């Protein structure tokens, strides 16, 4: 395994009374894609927020453990310092600056990085090359873009900082298949250019296809970890996150319904309501 | 325990215990004990009239202190309870009612709306003598509520009389009147309108709000209309701005303000040159800086007590009011009736009352101000309090004939 | 005609001072989405700091002290209070600023007491002749200063990273932080700028033709509310336009008071609010404000 | 598709055949935003009781179409009919009153409202209690509240949400929040249900659950469902008919099988020559090499003019042909 | 259902907050204690006029009137999210409306001499109508724009109050005819009840109590059922509310009207307590005080409005009353900090503190304390990811 660029050890974090992460340890090798899998509420986003120093904006805080990036401690630093160190996150749900133009969103992405005007221009060219639609919409207000366009903008904006480690929180959410594939390509491309990626994905198939290593978070702790291939082969992962392997359900909507009905919790049939 | 009243103290609350110290039967009312007489003061020390309120209150506290040092009134010490209502109606009315059961009279009540608000209650049930710190005609008519000196309407008539007599205004001329919304300005305006009509002058009315501090627009309008004089029934800042703008714009006309339109602090500002030129104030007392005995002793005593304070007309007003109440108490004591009605009756006896501030007052007629006289003052940098007498106390004939319903 | 011209020029000169205050509102609103009702106290504080140091430091240094003091106070408010707010609803923060205002105004009024402070400024009572109209030199100065400052901020918002960062922070602090925006610095700087502008406005509001600074001076900030709204709360150009409109409206309504007497006395102060209501009826986000757009 | 398999009717006695909902017809619908045509003469019809999917690349105009259908945007031209009723031009609440319910692509929930209250909001159109009755707690209001509360619980139970009724919606995980939105829409007892990406961001298990729910809803209640979804696996299995949009235009239409094999669709949307069994998962695990740049306009298609809104500091007039929300362009929060 | 969901369910099911519409579990002892406490509180309030001196009764009455007004504002600003700085205007309409309707026809100012009870009802309706006239404007504006537009109401209101002498009596206001219900007059005529003399305050106390309780129950009824849900939805997500079938504009208008009517009622009550209405009272400061009330007490709740109203109105009175006895506070005229100033520091700071440290306001204080105690007792054990944050 290559040298780890990010080392998380015994990380615990929570939101006030809510404990979202407890003793999470993982390593992100330099120049590779690492995937984090897990169900809803497993703590994936919390992990990324902890790394990027933005937990406090959600009312959360790191309560224990350490985060090391390229040999330097990140925990305890503020978000701006972390960005300056080269760690940039694309937040869940895109969160583009809705009332700013697309162009200004991209400019905002370059705020934290100190690469000078030239650097900014280069970064912009690269981003617009990846996502030509952003050039077309440069003057449109970002909030009016479609969901997928916003996702592209969010990615592009993060790349403006030319990060060494990119944290991606569910980049494929709500994307058309082709667009998701394109994002996947982009991730691969970015990675090839030497940027390490920590990828959180609900879409395990996509994630495992991209990643060299992966961890599975469950209930705020690391349940499984290993190479992507190992995990992809694991029954547990296949059944729970890839949605395959359960012979009865077989990723089939109808079977899903039947399965639900067979369940003893006995979800009732909904009858039409008569007033 | 409950508020249930015992039968022997039930009733009007003015009966009191008859056992006064000196054997004779002195009737006493609320606020009077064997060794103290409680008085109330309702003031504004944190609201828009704080400047006035602080001076009045300090002067009254000083007065009470002096009286007590000289043995008090009716062998009792005076006790002054002050409540700051911050010019808020609910606070003012609460404060009045809070003090009401425990004081014999009020030496101060700032805020004519609030005085008006409790007027009916005073007349019908409370009967406490109140010296109000507002000189508007709307407060006249109660035998319990008094003001020391002329009301704003009369003062304004006198001011116009001064302009005509000494500043050469004549029939056909026009006067600008810059006045506050509310009863101070409006009461003054009534006087101005009456005098103007009688004298064949026209009034150019400019109503402003206490928050307006820049009088450029108003003075500009007056200048275009070619006024020959300006009356200011507003606050000191507005008066200063009027004077300053008029001077700068070359509108060289006499400006005269009501008593409340001047503060000595103005003379430390850039407005000073304009004010020292042709600016006058009509006032119901001698200025604090006068050489006469009344003002000069007060000024001395006040500065001794409050070395950092400013001498302004609030000091005079507060002192006079406290003194008026005390003198009424003395008469009531002589009459063996230290009840509220007794104090009110004593006020009526003060029909020739010289308080050493240049004007003789008559408090016997509730329907009329205690005096119709005004001094005309003018700013002067070298005098404490910043004002000197320009024209001695006088009553305009018009003021005498001013109809009062 | 001269009358009208004179009123117009008086109004513009007064309006430029309102515009300065409104600009402060707008900058705070743009960067932190807070409607700052504490602006009156920033203004009064700036003036107070300046006038109390006038005697020892002389006019220009004292003015600097006032500006720096108000800027610092603004930053302090941002640091101690605004920044601590965890919720999302910015109208709650607006109410917080009301609380701040009450405390600060009370304290400043207590300190100022009965005094009327004079700046003893270099312009004095000189009037300037503009064609048939003469207006105070101080107001010309106010107009020039206001126009210059507003232009500077307009450009800054549009073209500097500071402007981009400020707008980003205004929208979503969390995401802006992800971009490496130093949030603390950004919103503190907005509050500082607003404080500084208020201090400049305080100067022009307490020198000729006004008498001086006293405890009531801050109330004039109330005039800047309709100014900021008429222009549009998030528009720096709007602040200028709104300020001028309020100034001119007020001046005209005062000047033609006798013609307008059917509306009651003292219409001059009410007129800006009436204009504001009319503007809002036609353009709910003010003349230059951006309509809030969002999609689902 | 084979909806006879789905939703085993357990209790046939109470399942009176629901009256068919009216047909929803979109005719030549065009929506333009300042300089950008989001929908360009789109027509399709949702047959009563069917599941109709609308798919297309990001920015194709699917949500815009939903926004017009639910009255959030006003169409530039064209018309939408529900049975006999014309929907274009009606305010959102009027459309809701006709039985059109929807969910939102990005959640539109109150964070602090409990799940129960959130779902009861959906009952708004079915209930009458006004301010007076509510304030005075008139018996009629109490009765109504109880009755609808009961029904809301039924729907919650159906969705598996009954445990969370007392919990603020905002603290639920994303998947559950989406389910709450669906519950809220179901609480409107809709005739037509518009679902904008109902399973995006869910785990496979949750996806299966929700897909089952959708099928069961159609089966049990007989409502028409208009579905926007990028998970092709689910779309193919659930939908009876599919309409494909690209750059605001309809590029394909028909049953899922046909649409999936349409080369145009593959080019513009799927990015592969997508076989019938293409699931979202397999589409990603392979190494898809998009042949064309998906974001570039197809040949012959006019590039959208983006002379649109100016930078934020300039006055922005309402685009003459913009969508309208009670007189204002665009939707406003 | 996925087991992830089940896990979540475990956490939440144990200790859901039991929101208004959630399933109500069987009665716990606490459920029985609460009605008992309310009963006791009611009894105490009923008995107070027999023990408290008039000063405190009057302070209490001011607070009750304020509470009614604050409830109305909280419906508008707290529950529907429409910021209003113009509440004082509607208070003024209520107060002056009552005077005009009930006023003596021959008293120099316009008065219709109606029966006071009718006048009271009409005044409340008039306030509602005024709100109705403004509501189309209110319906168009958002957030800060609405807030400042309502500010115009204050200035317009003051202008009218000062200028329409015939109606309002001008600067010094006009006197308020006492309320009279079926021959029982709420004036200063002493009536002995259990040998306690009852004057205006004592009599009005009961009127105030009744109006407050009715007003509070009415508002609670609204908030906890269909209209309340719609109002909250408009506040939280206007577009979604419309799509769910809520006629947003109509609702916003209706809430504006109802809120104005509450203000009108508060105005009538205030007028009855003052026995005189003065225009300067109904200014910006008053409007800001009402906003402070609902923030300090708690946005969007009836209890919050009531608590906030008591806090904001009673604190200055207490401080003024005990100015001599309090440390740091000095009697007027002795230099130092005046009680009026202290109370302003206090409630200004309270607004800030409430928002920063007690989001949800005073009403949430017991819940927050309870949660903190519970947490301390339970230590910091992980109670699952779905525990409801307090
Ligand atoms: N702002 C917040 N306040 C309180 N609790 C929160 C907050 N954000 C998340 N949580 C809780 O923390 C836990 C972990 O949430 P997190 O968002 O990290 O999960 P996730 O794995 O990203 O889920 P998803 O797939 O839904 O994005 C969940 O139980 C969630 O409810
Ligand atoms: N209110 C608006 N003003 C201006 N442009 C808009 C508005 N709403 C949508 N658009 C534009 O219309 C186009 C279609 O958007 P829409 O949201 O309908 O796409 P979509 O098909 O739902 O995409 P996705 O799958 O990404 O959600 C986009 O280019 C978007 O930028
Ligand atoms: Mg997440
Ligand atoms: Mg969409």
PDB file of N, CA and C in Angstrom, chain B residues 357-386:
ATOM      1  N   UNK B 357     -37.900  84.904  41.238  1.00  0.00           N
ATOM      2  CA  UNK B 357     -37.366  84.759  39.887  1.00  0.00           C
ATOM      3  C   UNK B 357     -38.000  85.752  38.930  1.00  0.00           C
ATOM      4  N   UNK B 358     -38.379  86.880  39.504  1.00  0.00           N
ATOM      5  CA  UNK B 358     -38.715  88.004  38.658  1.00  0.00           C
ATOM      6  C   UNK B 358     -40.173  88.161  38.305  1.00  0.00           C
ATOM      7  N   UNK B 359     -40.975  87.194  38.558  1.00  0.00           N
ATOM      8  CA  UNK B 359     -42.375  87.288  38.170  1.00  0.00           C
ATOM      9  C   UNK B 359     -43.243  86.922  39.371  1.00  0.00           C
ATOM     10  N   UNK B 360     -44.326  87.623  39.506  1.00  0.00           N
ATOM     11  CA  UNK B 360     -45.254  87.340  40.599  1.00  0.00           C
ATOM     12  C   UNK B 360     -46.382  86.460  40.055  1.00  0.00           C
ATOM     13  N   UNK B 361     -46.654  85.378  40.790  1.00  0.00           N
ATOM     14  CA  UNK B 361     -47.608  84.398  40.285  1.00  0.00           C
ATOM     15  C   UNK B 361     -48.894  84.406  41.086  1.00  0.00           C
ATOM     16  N   UNK B 362     -49.935  83.951  40.408  1.00  0.00           N
ATOM     17  CA  UNK B 362     -51.240  83.852  41.049  1.00  0.00           C
ATOM     18  C   UNK B 362     -51.801  82.467  40.755  1.00  0.00           C
ATOM     19  N   UNK B 363     -51.839  81.645  41.800  1.00  0.00           N
ATOM     20  CA  UNK B 363     -52.290  80.269  41.593  1.00  0.00           C
ATOM     21  C   UNK B 363     -53.750  80.060  41.973  1.00  0.00           C
ATOM     22  N   UNK B 364     -54.471  81.143  42.136  1.00  0.00           N
ATOM     23  CA  UNK B 364     -55.828  80.992  42.645  1.00  0.00           C
ATOM     24  C   UNK B 364     -56.831  80.634  41.555  1.00  0.00           C
ATOM     25  N   UNK B 365     -56.468  80.862  40.310  1.00  0.00           N
ATOM     26  CA  UNK B 365     -57.434  80.610  39.242  1.00  0.00           C
ATOM     27  C   UNK B 365     -56.979  79.427  38.384  1.00  0.00           C
ATOM     28  N   UNK B 366     -57.591  78.270  38.562  1.00  0.00           N
ATOM     29  CA  UNK B 366     -57.141  77.097  37.827  1.00  0.00           C
ATOM     30  C   UNK B 366     -57.289  77.254  36.315  1.00  0.00           C
ATOM     31  N   UNK B 367     -58.163  78.132  35.874  1.00  0.00           N
ATOM     32  CA  UNK B 367     -58.419  78.233  34.444  1.00  0.00           C
ATOM     33  C   UNK B 367     -57.356  79.036  33.722  1.00  0.00           C
ATOM     34  N   UNK B 368     -56.524  79.766  34.477  1.00  0.00           N
ATOM     35  CA  UNK B 368     -55.533  80.605  33.828  1.00  0.00           C
ATOM     36  C   UNK B 368     -54.139  80.275  34.334  1.00  0.00           C
ATOM     37  N   UNK B 369     -53.165  80.562  33.505  1.00  0.00           N
ATOM     38  CA  UNK B 369     -51.794  80.347  33.960  1.00  0.00           C
ATOM     39  C   UNK B 369     -51.482  81.229  35.168  1.00  0.00           C
ATOM     40  N   UNK B 370     -50.464  80.856  35.913  1.00  0.00           N
ATOM     41  CA  UNK B 370     -50.151  81.599  37.129  1.00  0.00           C
ATOM     42  C   UNK B 370     -49.647  82.998  36.815  1.00  0.00           C
ATOM     43  N   UNK B 371     -49.230  83.193  35.585  1.00  0.00           N
ATOM     44  CA  UNK B 371     -48.758  84.510  35.196  1.00  0.00           C
ATOM     45  C   UNK B 371     -48.843  84.603  33.682  1.00  0.00           C
ATOM     46  N   UNK B 372     -48.962  85.814  33.161  1.00  0.00           N
ATOM     47  CA  UNK B 372     -48.955  85.984  31.715  1.00  0.00           C
ATOM     48  C   UNK B 372     -47.660  86.644  31.263  1.00  0.00           C
ATOM     49  N   UNK B 373     -46.794  86.876  32.213  1.00  0.00           N
ATOM     50  CA  UNK B 373     -45.600  87.646  31.892  1.00  0.00           C
ATOM     51  C   UNK B 373     -44.513  86.786  31.274  1.00  0.00           C
ATOM     52  N   UNK B 374     -43.708  87.392  30.454  1.00  0.00           N
ATOM     53  CA  UNK B 374     -42.539  86.712  29.908  1.00  0.00           C
ATOM     54  C   UNK B 374     -41.350  87.646  29.966  1.00  0.00           C
ATOM     55  N   UNK B 375     -40.201  87.055  30.197  1.00  0.00           N
ATOM     56  CA  UNK B 375     -38.943  87.753  29.961  1.00  0.00           C
ATOM     57  C   UNK B 375     -38.530  87.463  28.535  1.00  0.00           C
ATOM     58  N   UNK B 376     -37.818  88.398  27.935  1.00  0.00           N
ATOM     59  CA  UNK B 376     -37.150  88.070  26.684  1.00  0.00           C
ATOM     60  C   UNK B 376     -35.664  88.004  27.004  1.00  0.00           C
ATOM     61  N   UNK B 377     -35.088  86.824  26.671  1.00  0.00           N
ATOM     62  CA  UNK B 377     -33.687  86.592  26.995  1.00  0.00           C
ATOM     63  C   UNK B 377     -32.890  86.470  25.705  1.00  0.00           C
ATOM     64  N   UNK B 378     -31.615  86.637  25.854  1.00  0.00           N
ATOM     65  CA  UNK B 378     -30.781  86.447  24.677  1.00  0.00           C
ATOM     66  C   UNK B 378     -29.482  85.755  25.090  1.00  0.00           C
ATOM     67  N   UNK B 379     -28.920  84.926  24.226  1.00  0.00           N
ATOM     68  CA  UNK B 379     -27.722  84.169  24.601  1.00  0.00           C
ATOM     69  C   UNK B 379     -26.538  85.063  24.881  1.00  0.00           C
ATOM     70  N   UNK B 380     -25.712  84.579  25.780  1.00  0.00           N
ATOM     71  CA  UNK B 380     -24.524  85.319  26.132  1.00  0.00           C
ATOM     72  C   UNK B 380     -23.501  84.327  26.640  1.00  0.00           C
ATOM     73  N   UNK B 381     -22.346  84.326  26.024  1.00  0.00           N
ATOM     74  CA  UNK B 381     -21.374  83.284  26.355  1.00  0.00           C
ATOM     75  C   UNK B 381     -20.779  83.433  27.737  1.00  0.00           C
ATOM     76  N   UNK B 382     -20.735  84.634  28.252  1.00  0.00           N
ATOM     77  CA  UNK B 382     -20.009  84.835  29.503  1.00  0.00           C
ATOM     78  C   UNK B 382     -20.852  84.564  30.733  1.00  0.00           C
ATOM     79  N   UNK B 383     -22.147  84.356  30.534  1.00  0.00           N
ATOM     80  CA  UNK B 383     -23.019  84.196  31.687  1.00  0.00           C
ATOM     81  C   UNK B 383     -23.255  82.717  31.953  1.00  0.00           C
ATOM     82  N   UNK B 384     -23.226  82.311  33.213  1.00  0.00           N
ATOM     83  CA  UNK B 384     -23.597  80.921  33.509  1.00  0.00           C
ATOM     84  C   UNK B 384     -25.023  80.654  33.022  1.00  0.00           C
ATOM     85  N   UNK B 385     -25.248  79.555  32.411  1.00  0.00           N
ATOM     86  CA  UNK B 385     -26.586  79.288  31.879  1.00  0.00           C
ATOM     87  C   UNK B 385     -26.775  79.898  30.507  1.00  0.00           C
ATOM     88  N   UNK B 386     -25.877  80.767  30.090  1.00  0.00           N
ATOM     89  CA  UNK B 386     -25.845  81.222  28.720  1.00  0.00           C
ATOM     90  C   UNK B 386     -26.906  82.207  28.297  1.00  0.00           C
TER      91      UNK B 386
END
